[in-house]
Amino acid sequence: MLATPKLQINDPTEHSGDDSVSVLVHVDSVLPIKKFSAKLEGEELNYTRENNNYIIPLSANGSLRISVTSINGMTNMENTQINSFDENPPVIDEDNVVLGVGYVEFVVTDSQSGVDFASIYGIDHDGNNLKPNHIDEQSGKVSFSMKSNSITVYVSDKSGNQVSGNFNLEESPYPKTKSDLEEEETSKAESDKIDTKKEDSKKEEGKKEDSKKEDSKKEESKKTNSNKQN
């Protein structure tokens, strides 16, 4: 058993200079090491060796498997889960959104890399690009002024993950915008087309019904004339 290499997998280390992450694995072995392998979700990883320490750069979350074999063929293998990377977008608290006349206010959080407050922007109903008029980074509260009846906001975290939220005032207190009018015209045109089709369909059904009645009268008349002749 003394000839079997021992593994010590340290917690991932984040490097502030370039936001990279690495894991240091210490190998304790009586005999020289013949082979060392590090795989993340089955994919072979590169590493650098410093005496009995192996430093493995990481770029994603997943299951990390370390395998080491000494020159006598004795092998040791260990697994550890890597969860150091932020792969989830920020969260907008949709249950506590304040939507009022001329503004919307919400709270956004991100428990991993943190909210990138400078990234926050919105697109209103007319396609205008808007920036928040107030941000409280400590509480995560963000507010936008609204000059139309709807706005879609976009928030990213410091890892680049993005979330969007759409907020609408059902009854807008503002005069109708160009987009509102165009949307209403399109909707009215579609509605008129449907009404026209329904009316045409009714007329067609009426014609068919009249034709059936006329055919029925003719058939009845033929039968009557035939009976008279007999």
Short mmCIF file of C-alpha atoms in Angstrom, two decimals:
data_model
loop_
_atom_site.label_atom_id
_atom_site.label_comp_id
_atom_site.label_asym_id
_atom_site.label_seq_id
_atom_site.Cartn_x
_atom_site.Cartn_y
_atom_site.Cartn_z
CA MET A 1 0.00 0.00 0.00
CA LEU A 2 2.93 2.34 0.63
CA ALA A 3 3.77 2.17 -3.07
CA THR A 4 0.36 3.52 -4.09
CA PRO A 5 0.55 7.26 -4.85
CA LYS A 6 -1.54 9.54 -2.66
CA LEU A 7 -3.48 12.49 -4.07
CA GLN A 8 -4.40 15.77 -2.44
CA ILE A 9 -6.68 17.92 -4.61
CA ASN A 10 -6.82 21.50 -3.36
CA ASP A 11 -9.75 23.85 -3.83
CA PRO A 12 -9.74 25.84 -7.08
CA THR A 13 -7.79 29.09 -6.93
CA GLU A 14 -8.99 32.22 -8.70
CA HIS A 15 -6.32 34.52 -10.10
CA SER A 16 -7.39 38.14 -9.86
CA GLY A 17 -5.06 39.31 -12.61
CA ASP A 18 -6.81 37.53 -15.48
CA ASP A 19 -9.85 35.96 -13.74
CA SER A 20 -8.48 32.49 -14.53
CA VAL A 21 -8.95 29.45 -12.28
CA SER A 22 -6.57 26.60 -11.54
CA VAL A 23 -6.40 23.55 -9.29
CA LEU A 24 -3.25 22.40 -7.54
CA VAL A 25 -2.88 18.64 -7.03
CA HIS A 26 -0.20 17.38 -4.67
CA VAL A 27 1.09 13.84 -5.28
CA ASP A 28 2.81 11.95 -2.47
CA SER A 29 4.59 8.85 -3.75
CA VAL A 30 7.53 6.72 -2.59
CA LEU A 31 8.27 5.74 -6.19
CA PRO A 32 8.65 8.08 -9.17
CA ILE A 33 5.48 8.94 -11.07
CA LYS A 34 5.10 7.32 -14.47
CA LYS A 35 1.87 8.96 -15.59
CA PHE A 36 -0.39 11.81 -14.47
CA SER A 37 -3.76 12.58 -16.03
CA ALA A 38 -6.41 15.26 -15.46
CA LYS A 39 -9.77 15.12 -17.26
CA LEU A 40 -12.75 17.47 -17.01
CA GLU A 41 -15.96 15.76 -18.14
CA GLY A 42 -13.79 13.23 -19.99
CA GLU A 43 -11.69 15.83 -21.81
CA GLU A 44 -7.94 15.73 -21.24
CA LEU A 45 -6.51 18.87 -19.63
CA ASN A 46 -3.06 20.40 -19.84
CA TYR A 47 -1.03 20.91 -16.68
CA THR A 48 2.33 22.10 -15.43
CA ARG A 49 4.46 20.27 -12.88
CA GLU A 50 6.44 21.81 -10.05
CA ASN A 51 8.16 19.01 -8.11
CA ASN A 52 5.31 17.00 -6.55
CA ASN A 53 2.66 19.57 -7.43
CA TYR A 54 0.58 19.57 -10.60
CA ILE A 55 -1.15 22.82 -11.56
CA ILE A 56 -4.18 22.42 -13.83
CA PRO A 57 -5.76 25.47 -15.53
CA LEU A 58 -9.57 25.29 -15.74
CA SER A 59 -12.06 27.04 -18.00
CA ALA A 60 -15.41 25.45 -17.12
CA ASN A 61 -17.40 23.68 -14.42
CA GLY A 62 -17.75 19.91 -14.32
CA SER A 63 -16.41 16.67 -12.88
CA LEU A 64 -12.62 16.66 -12.61
CA ARG A 65 -10.93 13.26 -12.54
CA ILE A 66 -7.29 12.98 -11.45
CA SER A 67 -5.35 9.79 -12.14
CA VAL A 68 -1.74 9.08 -11.18
CA THR A 69 0.40 5.98 -11.78
CA SER A 70 3.81 5.19 -10.30
CA ILE A 71 6.55 3.27 -12.12
CA ASN A 72 5.47 -0.01 -10.50
CA GLY A 73 2.00 0.33 -12.08
CA MET A 74 0.15 1.24 -8.89
CA THR A 75 -2.61 3.73 -9.70
CA ASN A 76 -4.72 6.09 -7.65
CA MET A 77 -7.74 7.97 -8.96
CA GLU A 78 -9.93 10.67 -7.40
CA ASN A 79 -12.84 12.83 -8.56
CA THR A 80 -13.88 16.31 -7.52
CA GLN A 81 -16.61 18.67 -8.69
CA ILE A 82 -15.65 22.08 -10.08
CA ASN A 83 -18.25 24.83 -9.58
CA SER A 84 -16.05 27.90 -9.74
CA PHE A 85 -17.43 29.39 -12.94
CA ASP A 86 -20.49 31.59 -13.12
CA GLU A 87 -22.73 30.11 -15.82
CA ASN A 88 -26.03 31.55 -14.57
CA PRO A 89 -27.41 34.99 -15.47
CA PRO A 90 -28.48 37.60 -12.91
CA VAL A 91 -31.94 37.29 -11.36
CA ILE A 92 -34.59 40.00 -11.66
CA ASP A 93 -37.01 39.87 -8.73
CA GLU A 94 -40.20 39.83 -10.80
CA ASP A 95 -42.43 39.54 -7.71
CA ASN A 96 -41.42 42.97 -6.46
CA VAL A 97 -41.35 45.07 -9.62
CA VAL A 98 -42.78 48.56 -9.18
CA LEU A 99 -44.41 49.72 -12.42
CA GLY A 100 -45.87 53.20 -12.25
CA VAL A 101 -46.71 56.21 -14.36
CA GLY A 102 -43.50 57.08 -16.17
CA TYR A 103 -41.13 54.64 -14.48
CA VAL A 104 -40.27 51.05 -13.64
CA GLU A 105 -38.23 49.92 -10.64
CA PHE A 106 -36.82 46.45 -9.94
CA VAL A 107 -34.11 44.63 -7.97
CA VAL A 108 -31.46 42.48 -9.66
CA THR A 109 -29.01 40.12 -7.95
CA ASP A 110 -26.20 37.75 -8.90
CA SER A 111 -24.69 35.51 -6.21
CA GLN A 112 -21.61 34.46 -8.17
CA SER A 113 -19.61 36.92 -10.27
CA GLY A 114 -21.89 39.83 -9.39
CA VAL A 115 -24.07 42.19 -11.43
CA ASP A 116 -22.30 44.31 -14.04
CA PHE A 117 -24.33 47.44 -13.36
CA ALA A 118 -22.60 49.34 -16.18
CA SER A 119 -24.06 46.84 -18.66
CA ILE A 120 -27.71 47.58 -17.85
CA TYR A 121 -29.81 49.13 -20.60
CA GLY A 122 -33.36 49.08 -21.92
CA ILE A 123 -35.21 49.17 -25.25
CA ASP A 124 -38.61 50.85 -25.23
CA HIS A 125 -41.64 50.21 -27.45
CA ASP A 126 -40.30 52.60 -30.12
CA GLY A 127 -36.86 50.98 -30.22
CA ASN A 128 -35.09 53.70 -28.24
CA ASN A 129 -32.00 52.59 -26.29
CA LEU A 130 -32.29 53.77 -22.69
CA LYS A 131 -29.96 53.82 -19.68
CA PRO A 132 -31.19 53.60 -16.07
CA ASN A 133 -31.88 56.90 -14.38
CA HIS A 134 -30.92 55.45 -11.00
CA ILE A 135 -28.87 52.48 -9.74
CA ASP A 136 -28.24 51.48 -6.13
CA GLU A 137 -25.47 48.89 -6.38
CA GLN A 138 -25.66 48.02 -2.69
CA SER A 139 -29.32 46.97 -2.80
CA GLY A 140 -29.41 46.07 -6.50
CA LYS A 141 -32.31 48.44 -7.11
CA VAL A 142 -32.55 49.81 -10.66
CA SER A 143 -35.05 52.29 -12.08
CA PHE A 144 -35.85 53.44 -15.61
CA SER A 145 -37.94 56.31 -16.88
CA MET A 146 -40.60 55.18 -19.36
CA LYS A 147 -41.82 57.41 -22.18
CA SER A 148 -43.87 54.65 -23.79
CA ASN A 149 -46.09 51.90 -22.44
CA SER A 150 -43.44 49.15 -22.38
CA ILE A 151 -39.73 48.53 -21.94
CA THR A 152 -37.42 45.51 -22.15
CA VAL A 153 -34.38 45.71 -19.88
CA TYR A 154 -31.13 43.77 -20.25
CA VAL A 155 -28.77 42.98 -17.36
CA SER A 156 -25.44 41.13 -17.54
CA ASP A 157 -23.18 39.79 -14.81
CA LYS A 158 -19.41 40.12 -14.68
CA SER A 159 -19.05 36.78 -16.48
CA GLY A 160 -21.10 37.96 -19.45
CA ASN A 161 -24.31 36.04 -18.68
CA GLN A 162 -27.36 38.12 -19.57
CA VAL A 163 -31.00 38.21 -18.51
CA SER A 164 -33.84 40.28 -19.93
CA GLY A 165 -37.15 41.41 -18.49
CA ASN A 166 -40.16 42.95 -20.22
CA PHE A 167 -42.42 45.38 -18.39
CA ASN A 168 -45.73 46.68 -19.76
CA LEU A 169 -48.35 49.18 -18.66
CA GLU A 170 -51.68 47.76 -19.84
CA GLU A 171 -53.26 51.21 -19.92
CA SER A 172 -50.58 53.67 -20.94
CA PRO A 173 -50.89 57.21 -19.49
CA TYR A 174 -48.95 58.56 -22.46
CA PRO A 175 -50.15 59.70 -25.89
CA LYS A 176 -49.98 56.89 -28.39
CA THR A 177 -46.58 56.55 -30.01
CA LYS A 178 -45.85 55.88 -33.67
CA SER A 179 -45.32 52.20 -32.90
CA ASP A 180 -48.61 52.08 -30.98
CA LEU A 181 -50.49 53.58 -33.92
CA GLU A 182 -48.81 51.28 -36.45
CA GLU A 183 -49.60 48.29 -34.26
CA GLU A 184 -53.24 49.35 -33.95
CA GLU A 185 -53.52 49.88 -37.71
CA THR A 186 -52.04 46.45 -38.38
CA SER A 187 -54.36 44.86 -35.83
CA LYS A 188 -57.39 46.68 -37.29
CA ALA A 189 -56.44 45.63 -40.83
CA GLU A 190 -56.14 42.01 -39.73
CA SER A 191 -59.48 42.26 -37.93
CA ASP A 192 -61.12 43.77 -41.03
CA LYS A 193 -59.77 40.93 -43.16
CA ILE A 194 -61.24 38.38 -40.77
CA ASP A 195 -64.61 40.18 -40.73
CA THR A 196 -64.61 40.34 -44.54
CA LYS A 197 -63.85 36.63 -44.78
CA LYS A 198 -66.66 35.87 -42.33
CA GLU A 199 -69.09 38.04 -44.30
CA ASP A 200 -68.05 36.43 -47.59
CA SER A 201 -68.44 33.02 -46.01
CA LYS A 202 -71.96 33.90 -44.81
CA LYS A 203 -72.91 35.13 -48.28
CA GLU A 204 -71.54 31.98 -49.85
CA GLU A 205 -73.47 29.84 -47.39
CA GLY A 206 -76.60 31.87 -48.15
CA LYS A 207 -76.15 31.31 -51.88
CA LYS A 208 -75.70 27.59 -51.34
CA GLU A 209 -78.81 27.47 -49.18
CA ASP A 210 -80.84 29.40 -51.76
CA SER A 211 -79.57 27.09 -54.48
CA LYS A 212 -80.59 24.04 -52.45
CA LYS A 213 -84.07 25.50 -51.90
CA GLU A 214 -84.41 26.29 -55.61
CA ASP A 215 -83.32 22.78 -56.56
CA SER A 216 -85.78 21.36 -54.04
CA LYS A 217 -88.63 23.44 -55.52
CA LYS A 218 -87.77 22.30 -59.03
CA GLU A 219 -87.68 18.68 -57.92
CA GLU A 220 -91.02 19.07 -56.17
CA SER A 221 -92.49 20.71 -59.26
CA LYS A 222 -91.30 17.82 -61.44
CA LYS A 223 -92.92 15.31 -59.10
CA THR A 224 -96.21 17.27 -59.14
CA ASN A 225 -96.29 17.45 -62.95
CA SER A 226 -95.49 13.76 -63.19
CA ASN A 227 -98.37 12.88 -60.88
CA LYS A 228 -100.80 15.01 -62.92
CA GLN A 229 -99.81 13.26 -66.14
CA ASN A 230 -100.38 9.89 -64.54
#
